Amino acid sequence: MARKDNKGRNLHTGESQRNDGIYMYRYTDIRSGRRQTIYAGELPELRVKEKQIAKDLDDNILTDSAAKNMTVNSLFQYYMATKEWADSTSGNYVKMWNNHVKDDLGNMKVVQLLPSHVKAFYAKMSRAGYSYSTIKLIHTLLYPALEMAVDDDIIRKNPAKRALSGDYGRPPVEKDILTLEQQERLFSLICESNVYNVYAPMFTVLLETGLRCGELIGLTWGDVDMANRELSVDHQLIYKDWGAGYSFRASKPKTKAGVRTIPFTENVYRAFTEQRKLNFMLGRRSTEEIDGYSDFIFLAKTGRPLMPSAVNNVIYNVVDKYNKEEATKAKKEHRKADLLPRISAHNLRHTACTNMAKQGMNVKVLQYIMGHAHSDVTMDVYNHIANKQDIREEVERYARVAGN
């Protein structure tokens, strides 16, 4: 005899009704092998849920309570555990997540997350004044975590798949770079200054290799092959508070593209030669070993590697000195001062990349030298250097090559 509910309706296999009137449906999840129970206040509501479960089971989607109750925060933690991040990278990603996602989208259940939720979240960040690059970074954490949930059959589709296609965030600010003329004027000041001339080799290496600041200060003499004129990059130094006060740590590059061997020019060869002489003359001897690395090239007076802030402060001070002198000279000559932008080591890296691009370097070669994991980062340089003067110069160069 068929079982009935308190209204006399026949109940299907797995269905039942408690004494308080609540309906239940019990089944076995074929993936986990665990018995599961769902509840509803009314029989039609229960059967809607049963149909969804049947569809999930047919599609091999997990239906157990652990999968259904997993939050976006829990998924992110699981995703992070599957990656071998450098400590600094992992810490930055977790901090970014905790600051922006954890108390918002992170509390939602993964199975309930819709594309509209993700888009609304990005739009909210945009209205709050966050830049496109910040929103894009959040997306690079959220999207692969949800993609992992798709691969694990927790959800069918990735709700973040096309979520970043909207016009979110402040447009990226164009990075200030130095023109060739500005580089020459700045370098002339450095070489003529009794204060800053000791930094000429460092500026040369930055502008001709495009190294990141952490890669520059992490350079050891063992990384420099003077005979073959090659520079090996496989680590960088990071200076931050690791929980027990500020200190240096050596970190591997974030991606495989960061590990590279860069051929260097005669100018860079002379810069390293001069730096070795300077270290000797100034009595600067590398005194620290950091995570197995020692004999650093660019040193503070203490013999420790230069801190990133020290490198940037030198650049700021040199630019400030140039601008003060230029402003005074322009006033005397009754003309507008040609001032340099406030730049950092990162701007010099971008300047180096732009110089190589303007010389017509192959984009894949430039990508390798810069250590860019993705070619679109390198292509951004090519895309923004095409001002009117660049276009004219390129057309004239083409005409000379073509013999027109």
mmCIF file of C-alpha atoms in Angstrom:
data_model
loop_
_atom_site.group_PDB
_atom_site.id
_atom_site.type_symbol
_atom_site.label_atom_id
_atom_site.label_comp_id
_atom_site.label_asym_id
_atom_site.label_seq_id
_atom_site.Cartn_x
_atom_site.Cartn_y
_atom_site.Cartn_z
ATOM 1 C CA MET A 1 0.000 0.000 0.000
ATOM 2 C CA ALA A 2 1.329 3.442 -0.981
ATOM 3 C CA ARG A 3 2.270 5.768 1.835
ATOM 4 C CA LYS A 4 0.253 8.988 2.062
ATOM 5 C CA ASP A 5 0.720 12.414 3.634
ATOM 6 C CA ASN A 6 -1.717 13.983 6.092
ATOM 7 C CA LYS A 7 -3.768 15.263 3.144
ATOM 8 C CA GLY A 8 -4.168 11.808 1.635
ATOM 9 C CA ARG A 9 -1.695 12.324 -1.218
ATOM 10 C CA ASN A 10 0.520 9.445 -2.295
ATOM 11 C CA LEU A 11 4.199 9.838 -1.396
ATOM 12 C CA HIS A 12 6.941 8.734 -3.775
ATOM 13 C CA THR A 13 9.914 6.578 -2.910
ATOM 14 C CA GLY A 14 12.210 8.437 -0.519
ATOM 15 C CA GLU A 15 9.504 10.918 0.505
ATOM 16 C CA SER A 16 8.031 11.104 4.000
ATOM 17 C CA GLN A 17 6.251 13.511 6.302
ATOM 18 C CA ARG A 18 7.120 14.227 9.898
ATOM 19 C CA ASN A 19 4.578 14.630 12.670
ATOM 20 C CA ASP A 20 4.989 18.416 12.514
ATOM 21 C CA GLY A 21 3.968 18.391 8.840
ATOM 22 C CA ILE A 22 7.457 18.976 7.346
ATOM 23 C CA TYR A 23 8.157 16.936 4.214
ATOM 24 C CA MET A 24 11.447 15.092 3.734
ATOM 25 C CA TYR A 25 13.175 13.407 0.828
ATOM 26 C CA ARG A 26 16.085 11.002 1.436
ATOM 27 C CA TYR A 27 18.465 9.799 -1.250
ATOM 28 C CA THR A 28 22.078 8.682 -1.734
ATOM 29 C CA ASP A 29 24.575 10.980 -3.437
ATOM 30 C CA ILE A 30 26.236 8.760 -6.056
ATOM 31 C CA ARG A 31 29.555 10.681 -5.912
ATOM 32 C CA SER A 32 30.064 10.766 -2.161
ATOM 33 C CA GLY A 33 28.016 7.650 -1.316
ATOM 34 C CA ARG A 34 26.464 9.530 1.609
ATOM 35 C CA ARG A 35 22.775 9.584 2.488
ATOM 36 C CA GLN A 36 21.273 13.053 2.105
ATOM 37 C CA THR A 37 18.026 14.614 3.280
ATOM 38 C CA ILE A 38 16.195 17.685 2.024
ATOM 39 C CA TYR A 39 13.203 19.379 3.612
ATOM 40 C CA ALA A 40 10.231 21.462 2.510
ATOM 41 C CA GLY A 41 7.084 22.884 4.061
ATOM 42 C CA GLU A 42 4.866 21.738 1.191
ATOM 43 C CA LEU A 43 4.867 18.669 -1.051
ATOM 44 C CA PRO A 44 5.035 20.610 -4.379
ATOM 45 C CA GLU A 45 8.048 22.536 -3.042
ATOM 46 C CA LEU A 46 9.744 19.263 -2.089
ATOM 47 C CA ARG A 47 9.202 17.817 -5.550
ATOM 48 C CA VAL A 48 10.726 20.889 -7.230
ATOM 49 C CA LYS A 49 13.824 20.246 -5.139
ATOM 50 C CA GLU A 50 13.726 16.544 -6.042
ATOM 51 C CA LYS A 51 13.740 17.401 -9.756
ATOM 52 C CA GLN A 52 16.797 19.592 -9.304
ATOM 53 C CA ILE A 53 18.570 16.833 -7.397
ATOM 54 C CA ALA A 54 17.719 14.318 -10.114
ATOM 55 C CA LYS A 55 19.141 16.696 -12.738
ATOM 56 C CA ASP A 56 22.305 17.207 -10.664
ATOM 57 C CA LEU A 57 22.745 13.458 -10.230
ATOM 58 C CA ASP A 58 22.280 12.890 -13.968
ATOM 59 C CA ASP A 59 24.931 15.558 -14.674
ATOM 60 C CA ASN A 60 27.286 14.088 -12.068
ATOM 61 C CA ILE A 61 27.061 17.256 -9.952
ATOM 62 C CA LEU A 62 27.757 16.815 -6.241
ATOM 63 C CA THR A 63 24.612 17.135 -4.150
ATOM 64 C CA ASP A 64 25.845 16.369 -0.650
ATOM 65 C CA SER A 65 25.437 18.963 2.082
ATOM 66 C CA ALA A 66 29.152 19.783 2.233
ATOM 67 C CA ALA A 67 29.184 20.805 -1.422
ATOM 68 C CA LYS A 68 25.844 22.603 -1.254
ATOM 69 C CA ASN A 69 26.817 24.573 1.859
ATOM 70 C CA MET A 70 30.344 25.524 0.720
ATOM 71 C CA THR A 71 30.791 29.282 0.807
ATOM 72 C CA VAL A 72 32.881 31.299 -1.624
ATOM 73 C CA ASN A 73 35.298 31.963 1.251
ATOM 74 C CA SER A 74 35.729 28.246 1.892
ATOM 75 C CA LEU A 75 36.258 27.627 -1.814
ATOM 76 C CA PHE A 76 38.923 30.348 -1.936
ATOM 77 C CA GLN A 77 40.787 28.781 0.994
ATOM 78 C CA TYR A 78 40.689 25.412 -0.738
ATOM 79 C CA TYR A 79 41.869 26.991 -4.000
ATOM 80 C CA MET A 80 44.797 28.702 -2.273
ATOM 81 C CA ALA A 81 45.811 25.383 -0.715
ATOM 82 C CA THR A 82 46.142 23.855 -4.195
ATOM 83 C CA LYS A 83 48.764 26.404 -5.291
ATOM 84 C CA GLU A 84 52.455 26.704 -4.494
ATOM 85 C CA TRP A 85 52.623 30.441 -3.981
ATOM 86 C CA ALA A 86 55.627 32.369 -2.724
ATOM 87 C CA ASP A 87 54.957 33.516 0.851
ATOM 88 C CA SER A 88 54.748 37.163 -0.178
ATOM 89 C CA THR A 89 52.369 36.404 -3.054
ATOM 90 C CA SER A 90 50.109 34.234 -0.926
ATOM 91 C CA GLY A 91 50.030 36.850 1.821
ATOM 92 C CA ASN A 92 49.146 39.620 -0.627
ATOM 93 C CA TYR A 93 46.356 37.569 -2.209
ATOM 94 C CA VAL A 94 44.834 36.626 1.150
ATOM 95 C CA LYS A 95 45.033 40.242 2.294
ATOM 96 C CA MET A 96 43.345 41.425 -0.897
ATOM 97 C CA TRP A 97 40.591 38.817 -0.480
ATOM 98 C CA ASN A 98 40.025 39.646 3.188
ATOM 99 C CA ASN A 99 39.854 43.373 2.475
ATOM 100 C CA HIS A 100 37.405 43.195 -0.419
ATOM 101 C CA VAL A 101 35.626 39.845 -0.757
ATOM 102 C CA LYS A 102 35.511 38.026 2.562
ATOM 103 C CA ASP A 103 32.661 39.965 4.201
ATOM 104 C CA ASP A 104 30.702 40.458 1.010
ATOM 105 C CA LEU A 105 30.561 37.955 -1.832
ATOM 106 C CA GLY A 106 32.600 35.506 0.210
ATOM 107 C CA ASN A 107 29.708 34.704 2.532
ATOM 108 C CA MET A 108 27.491 33.450 -0.285
ATOM 109 C CA LYS A 109 27.138 29.761 -1.036
ATOM 110 C CA VAL A 110 28.952 28.722 -4.171
ATOM 111 C CA VAL A 111 25.899 26.907 -5.570
ATOM 112 C CA GLN A 112 23.796 30.073 -5.172
ATOM 113 C CA LEU A 113 26.258 32.442 -6.832
ATOM 114 C CA LEU A 114 24.958 33.891 -10.105
ATOM 115 C CA PRO A 115 26.715 35.949 -12.809
ATOM 116 C CA SER A 116 24.571 38.916 -11.735
ATOM 117 C CA HIS A 117 25.955 38.649 -8.190
ATOM 118 C CA VAL A 118 29.545 38.848 -9.459
ATOM 119 C CA LYS A 119 28.778 41.736 -11.808
ATOM 120 C CA ALA A 120 26.954 43.611 -9.042
ATOM 121 C CA PHE A 121 29.959 43.090 -6.773
ATOM 122 C CA TYR A 122 32.374 44.489 -9.374
ATOM 123 C CA ALA A 123 30.012 47.419 -10.011
ATOM 124 C CA LYS A 124 29.916 48.110 -6.264
ATOM 125 C CA MET A 125 33.710 48.195 -6.138
ATOM 126 C CA SER A 126 33.715 50.486 -9.154
ATOM 127 C CA ARG A 127 31.292 52.920 -7.497
ATOM 128 C CA ALA A 128 33.492 52.892 -4.396
ATOM 129 C CA GLY A 129 36.318 54.278 -6.533
ATOM 130 C CA TYR A 130 38.513 51.217 -6.957
ATOM 131 C CA SER A 131 40.643 51.027 -10.082
ATOM 132 C CA TYR A 132 40.166 48.545 -12.883
ATOM 133 C CA SER A 133 43.476 46.889 -11.963
ATOM 134 C CA THR A 134 42.231 46.229 -8.406
ATOM 135 C CA ILE A 135 38.968 44.740 -9.665
ATOM 136 C CA LYS A 136 40.876 42.687 -12.224
ATOM 137 C CA LEU A 137 43.111 41.287 -9.473
ATOM 138 C CA ILE A 138 40.042 40.223 -7.491
ATOM 139 C CA HIS A 139 38.744 38.567 -10.654
ATOM 140 C CA THR A 140 42.007 36.640 -11.108
ATOM 141 C CA LEU A 141 41.401 35.123 -7.666
ATOM 142 C CA LEU A 142 37.655 34.535 -7.918
ATOM 143 C CA TYR A 143 37.493 33.150 -11.449
ATOM 144 C CA PRO A 144 39.978 30.242 -11.083
ATOM 145 C CA ALA A 145 38.522 29.295 -7.691
ATOM 146 C CA LEU A 146 35.079 28.977 -9.276
ATOM 147 C CA GLU A 147 36.577 27.175 -12.263
ATOM 148 C CA MET A 148 37.949 24.623 -9.801
ATOM 149 C CA ALA A 149 34.403 24.212 -8.424
ATOM 150 C CA VAL A 150 33.237 23.467 -11.977
ATOM 151 C CA ASP A 151 35.998 20.895 -12.424
ATOM 152 C CA ASP A 152 35.043 19.304 -9.100
ATOM 153 C CA ASP A 153 31.381 19.059 -10.212
ATOM 154 C CA ILE A 154 30.128 21.344 -7.474
ATOM 155 C CA ILE A 155 28.590 23.767 -10.005
ATOM 156 C CA ARG A 156 27.826 23.428 -13.710
ATOM 157 C CA LYS A 157 29.067 26.795 -14.981
ATOM 158 C CA ASN A 158 31.451 29.452 -13.744
ATOM 159 C CA PRO A 159 29.365 32.508 -12.770
ATOM 160 C CA ALA A 160 32.412 34.773 -13.108
ATOM 161 C CA LYS A 161 33.149 33.688 -16.690
ATOM 162 C CA ARG A 162 32.109 36.926 -18.417
ATOM 163 C CA ALA A 163 31.700 39.107 -15.368
ATOM 164 C CA LEU A 164 34.688 41.342 -16.108
ATOM 165 C CA SER A 165 33.465 42.304 -19.573
ATOM 166 C CA GLY A 166 31.770 45.396 -18.123
ATOM 167 C CA ASP A 167 33.378 48.831 -17.894
ATOM 168 C CA TYR A 168 34.373 48.613 -14.244
ATOM 169 C CA GLY A 169 36.720 50.728 -12.171
ATOM 170 C CA ARG A 170 38.775 53.804 -12.852
ATOM 171 C CA PRO A 171 40.700 53.489 -16.109
ATOM 172 C CA PRO A 172 44.345 52.540 -15.602
ATOM 173 C CA VAL A 173 46.594 55.551 -15.166
ATOM 174 C CA GLU A 174 49.194 55.861 -17.884
ATOM 175 C CA LYS A 175 52.598 55.195 -16.338
ATOM 176 C CA ASP A 176 54.996 58.120 -16.505
ATOM 177 C CA ILE A 177 58.077 57.301 -18.540
ATOM 178 C CA LEU A 178 61.097 59.327 -19.502
ATOM 179 C CA THR A 179 61.813 60.267 -23.084
ATOM 180 C CA LEU A 180 65.305 59.593 -24.412
ATOM 181 C CA GLU A 181 66.114 63.295 -24.090
ATOM 182 C CA GLN A 182 64.897 63.344 -20.468
ATOM 183 C CA GLN A 183 66.953 60.233 -19.695
ATOM 184 C CA GLU A 184 70.073 61.880 -21.110
ATOM 185 C CA ARG A 185 69.528 65.096 -19.131
ATOM 186 C CA LEU A 186 68.846 63.202 -15.912
ATOM 187 C CA PHE A 187 71.856 60.952 -16.377
ATOM 188 C CA SER A 188 74.042 63.973 -17.080
ATOM 189 C CA LEU A 189 73.001 65.481 -13.736
ATOM 190 C CA ILE A 190 73.730 62.209 -11.920
ATOM 191 C CA CYS A 191 77.211 61.873 -13.389
ATOM 192 C CA GLU A 192 78.099 65.514 -12.613
ATOM 193 C CA SER A 193 76.811 65.378 -9.023
ATOM 194 C CA ASN A 194 79.256 64.648 -6.209
ATOM 195 C CA VAL A 195 76.322 63.238 -4.226
ATOM 196 C CA TYR A 196 74.519 61.109 -6.790
ATOM 197 C CA ASN A 197 77.306 59.984 -9.147
ATOM 198 C CA VAL A 198 77.765 56.806 -7.073
ATOM 199 C CA TYR A 199 74.314 55.735 -8.271
ATOM 200 C CA ALA A 200 75.122 56.038 -12.001
ATOM 201 C CA PRO A 201 75.794 52.283 -12.411
ATOM 202 C CA MET A 202 72.487 51.443 -10.708
ATOM 203 C CA PHE A 203 70.569 53.795 -13.024
ATOM 204 C CA THR A 204 72.294 52.265 -16.044
ATOM 205 C CA VAL A 205 71.360 48.720 -15.020
ATOM 206 C CA LEU A 206 67.752 49.729 -14.331
ATOM 207 C CA LEU A 207 67.327 51.548 -17.641
ATOM 208 C CA GLU A 208 69.054 48.967 -19.854
ATOM 209 C CA THR A 209 67.806 45.696 -18.333
ATOM 210 C CA GLY A 210 64.299 46.611 -17.162
ATOM 211 C CA LEU A 211 64.760 44.744 -13.885
ATOM 212 C CA ARG A 212 62.159 44.989 -11.155
ATOM 213 C CA CYS A 213 63.343 46.819 -8.060
ATOM 214 C CA GLY A 214 63.346 43.611 -5.991
ATOM 215 C CA GLU A 215 65.361 41.857 -8.690
ATOM 216 C CA LEU A 216 67.885 44.698 -8.806
ATOM 217 C CA ILE A 217 68.565 44.805 -5.061
ATOM 218 C CA GLY A 218 68.674 40.999 -4.980
ATOM 219 C CA LEU A 219 71.436 40.771 -7.592
ATOM 220 C CA THR A 220 74.578 39.003 -6.431
ATOM 221 C CA TRP A 221 77.918 38.880 -8.171
ATOM 222 C CA GLY A 222 77.220 35.201 -8.763
ATOM 223 C CA ASP A 223 74.262 36.244 -10.966
ATOM 224 C CA VAL A 224 76.529 38.253 -13.290
ATOM 225 C CA ASP A 225 78.493 36.411 -15.969
ATOM 226 C CA MET A 226 80.915 39.101 -17.124
ATOM 227 C CA ALA A 227 82.649 36.789 -19.604
ATOM 228 C CA ASN A 228 79.450 35.934 -21.491
ATOM 229 C CA ARG A 229 77.744 39.221 -20.570
ATOM 230 C CA GLU A 230 74.650 37.579 -19.193
ATOM 231 C CA LEU A 231 72.534 38.273 -16.145
ATOM 232 C CA SER A 232 70.707 35.418 -14.389
ATOM 233 C CA VAL A 233 67.464 36.324 -12.632
ATOM 234 C CA ASP A 234 65.887 33.678 -10.416
ATOM 235 C CA HIS A 235 64.985 35.572 -7.228
ATOM 236 C CA GLN A 236 64.170 38.950 -5.766
ATOM 237 C CA LEU A 237 64.466 40.520 -2.319
ATOM 238 C CA ILE A 238 61.379 41.626 -0.423
ATOM 239 C CA TYR A 239 61.602 43.874 2.623
ATOM 240 C CA LYS A 240 58.533 43.845 4.854
ATOM 241 C CA ASP A 241 57.177 42.953 8.279
ATOM 242 C CA TRP A 242 56.905 39.170 8.280
ATOM 243 C CA GLY A 243 55.372 39.075 11.763
ATOM 244 C CA ALA A 244 58.522 39.540 13.822
ATOM 245 C CA GLY A 245 59.559 42.950 12.531
ATOM 246 C CA TYR A 246 60.870 44.153 9.173
ATOM 247 C CA SER A 247 63.504 42.082 7.417
ATOM 248 C CA PHE A 248 64.657 40.913 4.004
ATOM 249 C CA ARG A 249 63.592 37.638 2.480
ATOM 250 C CA ALA A 250 64.484 36.149 -0.869
ATOM 251 C CA SER A 251 61.515 35.180 -2.990
ATOM 252 C CA LYS A 252 61.255 33.171 -6.175
ATOM 253 C CA PRO A 253 59.502 34.877 -9.112
ATOM 254 C CA LYS A 254 55.710 34.629 -9.147
ATOM 255 C CA THR A 255 55.745 32.825 -12.491
ATOM 256 C CA LYS A 256 58.177 30.739 -14.534
ATOM 257 C CA ALA A 257 58.549 33.722 -16.871
ATOM 258 C CA GLY A 258 60.313 35.599 -14.069
ATOM 259 C CA VAL A 259 63.238 33.165 -14.231
ATOM 260 C CA ARG A 260 65.364 34.305 -17.142
ATOM 261 C CA THR A 261 68.862 34.975 -18.443
ATOM 262 C CA ILE A 262 69.290 38.457 -19.878
ATOM 263 C CA PRO A 263 72.148 39.303 -22.243
ATOM 264 C CA PHE A 264 73.507 42.747 -21.398
ATOM 265 C CA THR A 265 75.092 45.571 -23.342
ATOM 266 C CA GLU A 266 78.543 47.142 -23.199
ATOM 267 C CA ASN A 267 77.034 49.964 -21.111
ATOM 268 C CA VAL A 268 75.795 47.474 -18.515
ATOM 269 C CA TYR A 269 79.155 45.680 -18.564
ATOM 270 C CA ARG A 270 80.892 48.976 -17.738
ATOM 271 C CA ALA A 271 78.253 49.720 -15.077
ATOM 272 C CA PHE A 272 78.967 46.462 -13.235
ATOM 273 C CA THR A 273 82.708 47.059 -13.539
ATOM 274 C CA GLU A 274 82.281 50.542 -12.107
ATOM 275 C CA GLN A 275 80.011 49.288 -9.318
ATOM 276 C CA ARG A 276 82.636 46.786 -8.199
ATOM 277 C CA LYS A 277 85.223 49.604 -8.062
ATOM 278 C CA LEU A 278 82.821 51.841 -6.129
ATOM 279 C CA ASN A 279 82.107 49.158 -3.548
ATOM 280 C CA PHE A 280 85.861 48.746 -3.016
ATOM 281 C CA MET A 281 86.591 52.469 -2.859
ATOM 282 C CA LEU A 282 83.706 53.157 -0.475
ATOM 283 C CA GLY A 283 84.603 50.196 1.708
ATOM 284 C CA ARG A 284 81.232 48.548 1.098
ATOM 285 C CA ARG A 285 81.367 44.814 1.530
ATOM 286 C CA SER A 286 78.299 42.590 1.435
ATOM 287 C CA THR A 287 77.732 41.481 5.031
ATOM 288 C CA GLU A 288 74.469 39.529 4.939
ATOM 289 C CA GLU A 289 73.304 36.152 3.772
ATOM 290 C CA ILE A 290 69.594 36.085 2.975
ATOM 291 C CA ASP A 291 67.951 32.717 2.408
ATOM 292 C CA GLY A 292 71.158 31.334 0.923
ATOM 293 C CA TYR A 293 72.013 34.408 -1.190
ATOM 294 C CA SER A 294 75.064 36.559 -0.424
ATOM 295 C CA ASP A 295 77.650 38.846 -2.062
ATOM 296 C CA PHE A 296 75.026 41.399 -3.127
ATOM 297 C CA ILE A 297 75.989 44.072 -5.653
ATOM 298 C CA PHE A 298 74.056 47.213 -4.710
ATOM 299 C CA LEU A 299 74.785 47.978 -1.066
ATOM 300 C CA ALA A 300 73.942 50.476 1.632
ATOM 301 C CA LYS A 301 76.686 51.961 3.799
ATOM 302 C CA THR A 302 76.073 49.154 6.313
ATOM 303 C CA GLY A 303 76.890 46.466 3.751
ATOM 304 C CA ARG A 304 73.262 45.348 3.616
ATOM 305 C CA PRO A 305 71.389 45.255 0.297
ATOM 306 C CA LEU A 306 69.657 48.505 -0.597
ATOM 307 C CA MET A 307 66.065 48.616 0.569
ATOM 308 C CA PRO A 308 63.397 49.290 -2.105
ATOM 309 C CA SER A 309 62.539 52.573 -0.376
ATOM 310 C CA ALA A 310 66.196 53.606 -0.545
ATOM 311 C CA VAL A 311 66.309 53.005 -4.317
ATOM 312 C CA ASN A 312 63.127 55.012 -4.836
ATOM 313 C CA ASN A 313 64.266 57.809 -2.529
ATOM 314 C CA VAL A 314 67.424 58.222 -4.602
ATOM 315 C CA ILE A 315 65.303 58.488 -7.743
ATOM 316 C CA TYR A 316 62.901 60.971 -6.100
ATOM 317 C CA ASN A 317 65.791 63.128 -4.851
ATOM 318 C CA VAL A 318 67.570 63.160 -8.199
ATOM 319 C CA VAL A 319 64.385 64.177 -10.009
ATOM 320 C CA ASP A 320 63.656 66.866 -7.406
ATOM 321 C CA LYS A 321 67.163 68.283 -7.811
ATOM 322 C CA TYR A 322 66.830 68.302 -11.593
ATOM 323 C CA ASN A 323 63.419 70.019 -11.453
ATOM 324 C CA LYS A 324 64.639 72.729 -9.060
ATOM 325 C CA GLU A 325 67.609 73.515 -11.284
ATOM 326 C CA GLU A 326 65.435 73.421 -14.419
ATOM 327 C CA ALA A 327 62.831 75.730 -12.854
ATOM 328 C CA THR A 328 65.528 78.263 -11.897
ATOM 329 C CA LYS A 329 67.098 78.112 -15.361
ATOM 330 C CA ALA A 330 63.743 78.447 -17.137
ATOM 331 C CA LYS A 331 62.838 81.505 -15.058
ATOM 332 C CA LYS A 332 66.074 83.229 -16.027
ATOM 333 C CA GLU A 333 65.547 82.341 -19.700
ATOM 334 C CA HIS A 334 61.870 83.407 -19.607
ATOM 335 C CA ARG A 335 60.546 80.077 -20.808
ATOM 336 C CA LYS A 336 58.367 77.283 -19.496
ATOM 337 C CA ALA A 337 60.266 74.776 -17.369
ATOM 338 C CA ASP A 338 60.565 71.262 -18.841
ATOM 339 C CA LEU A 339 60.088 69.356 -15.590
ATOM 340 C CA LEU A 340 60.446 65.616 -15.126
ATOM 341 C CA PRO A 341 57.553 63.556 -13.724
ATOM 342 C CA ARG A 342 57.857 62.076 -10.232
ATOM 343 C CA ILE A 343 59.060 58.581 -11.045
ATOM 344 C CA SER A 344 60.063 55.436 -9.180
ATOM 345 C CA ALA A 345 62.051 52.309 -9.971
ATOM 346 C CA HIS A 346 58.892 50.870 -11.522
ATOM 347 C CA ASN A 347 58.683 53.839 -13.926
ATOM 348 C CA LEU A 348 62.303 53.252 -14.939
ATOM 349 C CA ARG A 349 61.433 49.601 -15.632
ATOM 350 C CA HIS A 350 58.556 50.774 -17.813
ATOM 351 C CA THR A 351 60.840 53.303 -19.484
ATOM 352 C CA ALA A 352 63.331 50.532 -20.263
ATOM 353 C CA CYS A 353 60.572 48.394 -21.740
ATOM 354 C CA THR A 354 59.356 51.321 -23.861
ATOM 355 C CA ASN A 355 62.888 52.051 -25.103
ATOM 356 C CA MET A 356 63.275 48.458 -26.296
ATOM 357 C CA ALA A 357 59.855 48.512 -27.948
ATOM 358 C CA LYS A 358 60.642 51.786 -29.749
ATOM 359 C CA GLN A 359 63.829 50.212 -31.115
ATOM 360 C CA GLY A 360 61.640 47.586 -32.765
ATOM 361 C CA MET A 361 62.492 44.659 -30.511
ATOM 362 C CA ASN A 362 60.408 41.561 -31.228
ATOM 363 C CA VAL A 363 57.487 41.420 -28.802
ATOM 364 C CA LYS A 364 58.238 37.841 -27.695
ATOM 365 C CA VAL A 365 61.879 38.706 -27.031
ATOM 366 C CA LEU A 366 60.827 41.771 -25.062
ATOM 367 C CA GLN A 367 58.312 39.692 -23.114
ATOM 368 C CA TYR A 368 61.115 37.290 -22.175
ATOM 369 C CA ILE A 369 63.539 40.027 -21.124
ATOM 370 C CA MET A 370 60.935 41.775 -18.984
ATOM 371 C CA GLY A 371 59.817 38.507 -17.395
ATOM 372 C CA HIS A 372 56.174 39.063 -18.320
ATOM 373 C CA ALA A 373 54.067 35.939 -17.872
ATOM 374 C CA HIS A 374 51.516 37.121 -20.448
ATOM 375 C CA SER A 375 52.160 38.850 -23.753
ATOM 376 C CA ASP A 376 49.224 41.248 -23.262
ATOM 377 C CA VAL A 377 51.272 43.028 -20.560
ATOM 378 C CA THR A 378 54.062 43.549 -23.076
ATOM 379 C CA MET A 379 51.620 44.526 -25.815
ATOM 380 C CA ASP A 380 50.263 47.307 -23.585
ATOM 381 C CA VAL A 381 53.651 48.995 -24.029
ATOM 382 C CA TYR A 382 53.451 48.737 -27.810
ATOM 383 C CA ASN A 383 49.880 49.995 -27.770
ATOM 384 C CA HIS A 384 50.557 53.177 -25.798
ATOM 385 C CA ILE A 385 53.809 54.364 -27.405
ATOM 386 C CA ALA A 386 52.116 55.073 -30.732
ATOM 387 C CA ASN A 387 51.728 58.853 -30.384
ATOM 388 C CA LYS A 388 51.957 61.118 -33.400
ATOM 389 C CA GLN A 389 55.749 61.453 -33.238
ATOM 390 C CA ASP A 390 56.221 57.696 -32.841
ATOM 391 C CA ILE A 391 53.993 57.064 -35.841
ATOM 392 C CA ARG A 392 55.891 59.591 -37.964
ATOM 393 C CA GLU A 393 59.261 58.099 -36.995
ATOM 394 C CA GLU A 394 58.045 54.580 -37.727
ATOM 395 C CA VAL A 395 56.694 55.565 -41.177
ATOM 396 C CA GLU A 396 59.978 57.322 -42.022
ATOM 397 C CA ARG A 397 61.980 54.293 -40.832
ATOM 398 C CA TYR A 398 59.814 52.019 -42.981
ATOM 399 C CA ALA A 399 60.333 54.316 -45.977
ATOM 400 C CA ARG A 400 64.120 54.147 -45.537
ATOM 401 C CA VAL A 401 64.066 50.345 -45.311
ATOM 402 C CA ALA A 402 61.761 50.067 -48.322
ATOM 403 C CA GLY A 403 63.979 52.441 -50.302
ATOM 404 C CA ASN A 404 61.191 54.962 -50.982
#
